[in-house]
Short mmCIF file of C-alpha atoms in Angstrom, two decimals:
data_model
loop_
_atom_site.label_atom_id
_atom_site.label_comp_id
_atom_site.label_asym_id
_atom_site.label_seq_id
_atom_site.Cartn_x
_atom_site.Cartn_y
_atom_site.Cartn_z
CA UNK G 1 21.69 22.30 -77.83
CA UNK G 2 19.09 25.02 -77.65
CA UNK G 3 21.14 27.47 -75.66
CA UNK G 4 23.57 27.99 -72.82
CA UNK G 5 20.97 28.37 -70.08
CA UNK G 6 17.77 26.66 -71.26
CA UNK G 7 17.29 23.14 -72.55
CA UNK G 8 14.53 20.67 -73.40
CA UNK G 9 13.68 17.97 -70.88
CA UNK G 10 10.88 15.44 -70.57
CA UNK G 11 8.67 16.10 -67.54
CA UNK G 12 5.31 15.17 -66.06
CA UNK G 13 3.29 17.01 -63.41
CA UNK G 14 1.02 14.22 -62.20
CA UNK G 15 0.95 10.44 -62.13
CA UNK G 16 -0.83 8.87 -65.06
CA UNK G 17 -0.57 7.24 -68.49
CA UNK G 18 2.13 8.04 -71.01
CA UNK G 19 0.11 11.05 -72.15
CA UNK G 20 1.26 12.98 -69.07
CA UNK G 21 4.78 13.21 -70.53
CA UNK G 22 5.73 16.43 -72.30
CA UNK G 23 8.78 18.43 -73.37
CA UNK G 24 9.51 21.47 -71.23
CA UNK G 25 12.04 24.29 -71.27
CA UNK G 26 14.14 24.01 -68.11
CA UNK G 27 17.43 25.50 -66.88
CA UNK G 28 20.50 23.69 -68.13
CA UNK G 29 22.41 22.02 -65.29
CA UNK G 30 25.42 23.53 -63.58
CA UNK G 31 28.43 21.31 -63.00
CA UNK G 32 29.62 20.79 -59.44
CA UNK G 33 33.00 19.54 -58.27
CA UNK G 34 33.47 15.89 -59.18
CA UNK G 35 30.79 15.99 -61.86
CA UNK G 36 30.73 15.91 -65.64
CA UNK G 37 28.20 17.62 -67.89
CA UNK G 38 27.00 15.43 -70.75
CA UNK G 39 25.24 16.37 -73.96
CA UNK G 40 22.76 13.50 -74.13
CA UNK G 41 22.43 11.64 -77.43
CA UNK G 42 20.26 8.68 -76.41
CA UNK G 43 18.33 7.47 -73.37
CA UNK G 44 16.97 4.00 -72.68
CA UNK G 45 13.45 3.32 -71.43
CA UNK G 46 13.18 0.83 -68.57
CA UNK G 47 10.08 -0.72 -66.96
CA UNK G 48 10.82 1.20 -63.76
CA UNK G 49 10.33 4.45 -65.74
CA UNK G 50 6.68 3.85 -66.60
CA UNK G 51 5.91 2.26 -63.22
CA UNK G 52 7.13 5.39 -61.42
CA UNK G 53 5.34 7.66 -63.93
CA UNK G 54 2.08 5.74 -63.45
CA UNK G 55 2.31 6.05 -59.66
CA UNK G 56 2.72 2.30 -59.10
CA UNK G 57 5.87 2.91 -57.04
CA UNK G 58 4.64 5.95 -55.13
CA UNK G 59 4.75 4.18 -51.76
CA UNK G 60 8.45 3.43 -52.25
CA UNK G 61 9.71 6.05 -54.72
CA UNK G 62 7.66 9.19 -54.31
CA UNK G 63 8.60 11.99 -56.71
CA UNK G 64 8.47 15.77 -56.54
CA UNK G 65 6.50 17.32 -59.41
CA UNK G 66 7.35 18.31 -62.01
CA UNK G 67 9.37 15.10 -62.36
CA UNK G 68 11.68 13.79 -65.06
CA UNK G 69 12.20 10.30 -66.47
CA UNK G 70 15.13 8.10 -67.48
CA UNK G 71 17.91 6.36 -65.57
CA UNK G 72 20.60 5.66 -68.19
CA UNK G 73 21.83 6.66 -71.60
CA UNK G 74 24.78 7.83 -73.69
CA UNK G 75 26.25 11.10 -74.85
CA UNK G 76 29.29 13.37 -75.14
CA UNK G 77 31.12 15.04 -72.25
CA UNK G 78 30.85 18.82 -72.66
CA UNK G 79 32.19 20.18 -69.36
CA UNK G 80 34.23 18.99 -66.36
CA UNK G 81 33.74 19.93 -62.74
CA UNK G 82 36.67 20.66 -60.45
CA UNK G 83 38.75 17.64 -59.54
CA UNK G 84 37.60 15.39 -62.37
CA UNK G 85 40.39 13.27 -63.82
CA UNK G 86 40.56 10.51 -66.41
CA UNK G 87 37.93 12.00 -68.72
CA UNK G 88 38.03 14.96 -71.10
CA UNK G 89 35.64 17.17 -73.00
CA UNK G 90 34.55 15.40 -76.19
CA UNK G 91 34.67 11.88 -74.75
CA UNK G 92 31.76 9.66 -75.76
CA UNK G 93 30.28 7.88 -72.75
CA UNK G 94 27.52 5.66 -71.43
CA UNK G 95 26.06 6.71 -68.10
CA UNK G 96 23.65 6.08 -65.27
CA UNK G 97 22.11 8.77 -63.10
CA UNK G 98 21.68 8.56 -59.32
CA UNK G 99 18.40 7.33 -57.88
CA UNK G 100 15.89 10.15 -57.88
CA UNK G 101 17.55 11.90 -60.83
CA UNK G 102 16.52 11.73 -64.50
CA UNK G 103 18.23 11.94 -67.88
CA UNK G 104 15.64 12.33 -70.66
CA UNK G 105 16.96 15.80 -71.36
CA UNK G 106 19.39 17.56 -73.64
CA UNK G 107 22.01 17.86 -70.90
CA UNK G 108 22.72 16.27 -67.53
CA UNK G 109 25.35 16.74 -64.83
CA UNK G 110 26.29 13.61 -62.88
CA UNK G 111 29.14 12.29 -60.72
CA UNK G 112 32.04 11.42 -62.99
CA UNK G 113 32.16 7.81 -61.77
CA UNK G 114 28.71 7.19 -63.26
CA UNK G 115 30.02 7.73 -66.80
CA UNK G 116 32.10 5.14 -68.66
CA UNK G 117 33.78 5.20 -72.04
CA UNK G 118 31.65 4.27 -75.05
CA UNK G 119 33.31 1.65 -77.26
CA UNK G 120 33.84 2.94 -80.79
CA UNK G 121 31.92 0.03 -82.30
CA UNK G 122 28.68 1.01 -80.55
CA UNK G 123 26.16 3.55 -81.75
CA UNK G 124 24.84 5.99 -79.16
CA UNK G 125 21.57 4.03 -79.12
CA UNK G 126 23.41 0.80 -78.36
CA UNK G 127 25.57 2.51 -75.75
CA UNK G 128 22.43 3.84 -74.07
CA UNK G 129 20.72 0.45 -74.04
CA UNK G 130 22.87 -1.44 -71.56
CA UNK G 131 23.95 0.43 -68.36
CA UNK G 132 21.01 -0.09 -66.00
CA UNK G 133 19.96 -3.53 -67.24
CA UNK G 134 23.54 -4.82 -67.34
CA UNK G 135 24.34 -3.52 -63.87
CA UNK G 136 21.10 -5.09 -62.60
CA UNK G 137 21.93 -8.45 -64.17
CA UNK G 138 25.59 -8.34 -63.11
CA UNK G 139 24.82 -7.58 -59.47
CA UNK G 140 22.04 -10.17 -59.28
CA UNK G 141 24.30 -12.86 -60.74
CA UNK G 142 27.25 -11.84 -58.56
CA UNK G 143 28.50 -14.32 -55.97
CA UNK G 144 26.92 -12.19 -53.22
CA UNK G 145 23.49 -13.28 -54.43
CA UNK G 146 23.81 -16.18 -56.88
CA UNK G 147 27.04 -17.75 -55.64
CA UNK G 148 29.68 -19.09 -58.05
CA UNK G 149 27.63 -20.04 -61.11
CA UNK G 150 30.48 -21.48 -63.19
CA UNK G 151 29.39 -24.92 -64.36
CA UNK G 152 25.98 -24.53 -62.70
CA UNK G 153 22.50 -24.91 -64.20
CA UNK G 154 21.01 -21.40 -64.28
CA UNK G 155 17.46 -20.50 -65.35
CA UNK G 156 16.70 -16.94 -66.38
CA UNK G 157 13.07 -15.90 -66.66
CA UNK G 158 12.16 -13.35 -69.31
CA UNK G 159 15.24 -14.08 -71.42
CA UNK G 160 14.13 -11.81 -74.27
CA UNK G 161 13.66 -8.74 -72.10
CA UNK G 162 16.08 -5.95 -71.31
CA UNK G 163 17.46 -7.42 -68.09
CA UNK G 164 16.90 -11.06 -69.05
CA UNK G 165 18.71 -10.81 -72.38
CA UNK G 166 21.78 -9.32 -70.73
CA UNK G 167 21.55 -11.85 -67.89
CA UNK G 168 21.68 -14.71 -70.39
CA UNK G 169 24.90 -13.26 -71.82
CA UNK G 170 26.47 -12.61 -68.41
CA UNK G 171 25.60 -16.07 -67.07
CA UNK G 172 27.11 -17.67 -70.18
CA UNK G 173 30.21 -15.49 -69.78
CA UNK G 174 30.53 -16.65 -66.16
CA UNK G 175 30.56 -20.26 -67.32
CA UNK G 176 27.00 -21.29 -66.44
CA UNK G 177 24.80 -23.66 -68.41
CA UNK G 178 21.93 -21.35 -69.23
CA UNK G 179 18.23 -22.07 -69.63
CA UNK G 180 15.67 -19.32 -70.19
CA UNK G 181 11.98 -18.67 -70.62
CA UNK G 182 10.42 -16.39 -73.24
CA UNK G 183 7.53 -16.33 -75.71
CA UNK G 184 7.52 -18.75 -78.64
CA UNK G 185 8.27 -15.88 -81.02
CA UNK G 186 11.54 -15.13 -79.21
CA UNK G 187 12.96 -18.65 -78.79
CA UNK G 188 15.56 -18.37 -81.57
CA UNK G 189 16.52 -14.90 -80.43
CA UNK G 190 17.19 -16.05 -76.85
CA UNK G 191 19.18 -19.03 -78.12
CA UNK G 192 21.31 -16.59 -80.13
CA UNK G 193 22.16 -14.80 -76.86
CA UNK G 194 23.65 -17.99 -75.41
CA UNK G 195 20.83 -19.98 -73.81
CA UNK G 196 21.20 -23.74 -74.34
CA UNK G 197 17.61 -24.57 -73.39
CA UNK G 198 14.71 -22.22 -74.04
CA UNK G 199 11.14 -22.79 -72.84
CA UNK G 200 8.35 -20.94 -74.64
CA UNK G 201 6.05 -20.00 -71.77
CA UNK G 202 3.02 -19.43 -74.03
CA UNK G 203 3.01 -23.05 -75.25
CA UNK G 204 5.10 -24.88 -72.62
CA UNK G 205 5.25 -25.21 -68.84
CA UNK G 206 8.76 -24.64 -67.56
CA UNK G 207 8.14 -26.89 -64.56
CA UNK G 208 7.55 -29.78 -66.99
CA UNK G 209 10.34 -28.95 -69.42
CA UNK G 210 13.25 -28.38 -67.03
CA UNK G 211 15.13 -30.49 -64.54
CA UNK G 212 16.32 -29.16 -61.22
CA UNK G 213 18.28 -25.89 -61.44
CA UNK G 214 21.09 -24.61 -59.21
CA UNK G 215 20.15 -20.95 -59.61
CA UNK G 216 17.04 -19.19 -60.91
CA UNK G 217 17.03 -15.50 -61.80
CA UNK G 218 13.45 -14.26 -61.49
CA UNK G 219 12.67 -11.06 -63.37
CA UNK G 220 8.90 -11.64 -63.28
CA UNK G 221 7.58 -12.25 -59.75
CA UNK G 222 4.03 -13.39 -59.07
CA UNK G 223 3.03 -16.88 -60.23
CA UNK G 224 6.34 -17.37 -62.04
CA UNK G 225 8.13 -16.76 -58.75
CA UNK G 226 5.97 -19.19 -56.80
CA UNK G 227 6.37 -21.98 -59.35
CA UNK G 228 10.11 -21.47 -59.69
CA UNK G 229 10.67 -23.15 -56.33
CA UNK G 230 9.44 -26.39 -57.91
CA UNK G 231 12.42 -26.62 -60.28
CA UNK G 232 15.12 -25.49 -57.83
CA UNK G 233 17.53 -27.99 -56.29
CA UNK G 234 17.69 -28.37 -52.52
CA UNK G 235 20.17 -25.76 -51.35
CA UNK G 236 19.73 -23.82 -54.59
CA UNK G 237 19.29 -20.08 -54.93
CA UNK G 238 16.39 -18.02 -56.24
CA UNK G 239 17.57 -14.48 -56.93
CA UNK G 240 15.10 -11.76 -57.82
CA UNK G 241 14.69 -8.17 -58.84
CA UNK G 242 11.65 -6.16 -57.78
CA UNK G 243 8.90 -7.02 -60.24
CA UNK G 244 5.45 -8.38 -59.41
CA UNK G 245 4.91 -9.39 -55.76
CA UNK G 246 7.00 -12.27 -54.45
CA UNK G 247 6.32 -14.77 -51.70
CA UNK G 248 9.28 -16.15 -49.79
CA UNK G 249 8.83 -19.94 -49.78
CA UNK G 250 12.52 -20.67 -49.29
CA UNK G 251 12.19 -22.45 -45.93
CA UNK G 252 9.46 -24.70 -47.33
CA UNK G 253 11.65 -25.84 -50.21
CA UNK G 254 15.05 -25.81 -48.49
CA UNK G 255 16.53 -23.11 -50.71
CA UNK G 256 17.76 -19.52 -50.45
CA UNK G 257 15.77 -16.59 -51.82
CA UNK G 258 17.32 -13.14 -52.16
CA UNK G 259 16.10 -9.87 -53.67
CA UNK G 260 19.06 -8.05 -55.15
CA UNK G 261 19.88 -4.46 -54.28
CA UNK G 262 21.17 -3.15 -57.59
CA UNK G 263 23.06 -0.29 -55.97
CA UNK G 264 25.20 -2.25 -53.53
CA UNK G 265 28.28 -3.34 -55.51
CA UNK G 266 30.70 -0.49 -56.26
CA UNK G 267 32.26 -0.52 -59.70
CA UNK G 268 29.56 -2.67 -61.33
CA UNK G 269 29.08 -0.18 -64.17
CA UNK G 270 32.77 -0.27 -65.01
CA UNK G 271 32.77 -4.08 -64.95
CA UNK G 272 29.90 -4.44 -67.37
CA UNK G 273 31.31 -1.67 -69.57
CA UNK G 274 34.49 -3.73 -69.94
CA UNK G 275 32.45 -6.74 -71.02
CA UNK G 276 30.60 -4.61 -73.57
CA UNK G 277 33.93 -3.38 -74.91
CA UNK G 278 35.07 -7.00 -75.31
CA UNK G 279 31.78 -8.00 -76.99
CA UNK G 280 31.09 -10.44 -74.15
CA UNK G 281 27.88 -8.42 -73.70
CA UNK G 282 26.15 -7.16 -76.83
CA UNK G 283 23.50 -4.49 -76.18
CA UNK G 284 20.16 -5.33 -77.76
CA UNK G 285 18.22 -2.41 -79.25
CA UNK G 286 14.73 -3.33 -80.39
CA UNK G 287 13.38 0.05 -81.46
CA UNK G 288 14.33 3.73 -81.33
CA UNK G 289 12.05 6.76 -80.97
CA UNK G 290 12.88 10.48 -81.16
CA UNK G 291 12.62 12.39 -77.90
CA UNK G 292 9.40 14.02 -79.09
CA UNK G 293 7.80 10.54 -79.19
CA UNK G 294 8.94 9.34 -75.76
CA UNK G 295 5.31 8.68 -74.77
CA UNK G 296 5.12 6.09 -77.55
CA UNK G 297 8.35 4.52 -76.28
CA UNK G 298 6.82 4.24 -72.81
CA UNK G 299 3.71 2.59 -74.27
CA UNK G 300 5.79 -0.10 -75.97
CA UNK G 301 7.72 -0.88 -72.79
CA UNK G 302 4.48 -0.87 -70.81
CA UNK G 303 3.21 -3.85 -72.82
CA UNK G 304 5.88 -6.02 -71.17
CA UNK G 305 6.53 -7.71 -74.50
CA UNK G 306 9.38 -5.68 -75.93
CA UNK G 307 12.39 -7.70 -77.11
CA UNK G 308 15.65 -6.17 -75.90
CA UNK G 309 15.62 -2.45 -75.19
CA UNK G 310 13.61 0.54 -76.34
CA UNK G 311 15.72 3.68 -76.78
CA UNK G 312 14.92 7.38 -77.23
CA UNK G 313 17.34 9.42 -79.34
CA UNK G 314 18.20 13.13 -79.36
CA UNK G 315 19.53 14.81 -82.49
#
């Protein structure tokens, strides 16, 4: 770290392209009761990061400038707030930060329950790659939204992406028969994650290639969302995360459509961390960038074609 009171953090002072991101000297965080301070070693880059930075979410998630970026990562606990139990200085952890906070910085202070033990077999980059996407996939595929998927036919759109790749693994772990869509270049990769049937959307039409599904997990929105109703069984479920615009056609097709709230199931981070520790979920790191090149990391994610996760590392 650069010092006891000042640290480096990624910030931006206006909405715009990745070029608005820069490293700034900011005060190091203080640790309140119930919090842990973490020396950050790696941070993942999620689509929501660039969408907020570009101002695409300003109607729903307005930020105060200067703003930071990053929702999850991994590091080493360096200080404990009053009342914290079950964790000690020196522990290696994965973490998420609360909505409205950021973590692309040398240090963060967060509620202790938002940090979970890092399995020894994971690198910091791998440990940073899974928290937000795995929690998103876990909650969306929970019985609250998807119902009991054991033995069911489940289609996951965007199976090579950050959320989709983890969703394939979670659905398989829950006992579903998994189909997925991805580009032709990623078919073998998505099969390696556990999908039995993979449709290459750039050369195939999933509505022609698939029979009726019990559950569809839509990570895409837009036209993919509208056409998904065509391959959903009567009484089936279409579960979504906020992506491109969606149109609720559930009554027309006799199905249920739900948009998951990825903050509404307590303990989800601990549940997915256990699965990572058991190798039931294997984090997928596509590419790593140093913190000084975080703008390049954002540009890669912004293409929408990254396989797995893009991670930024801090030395």
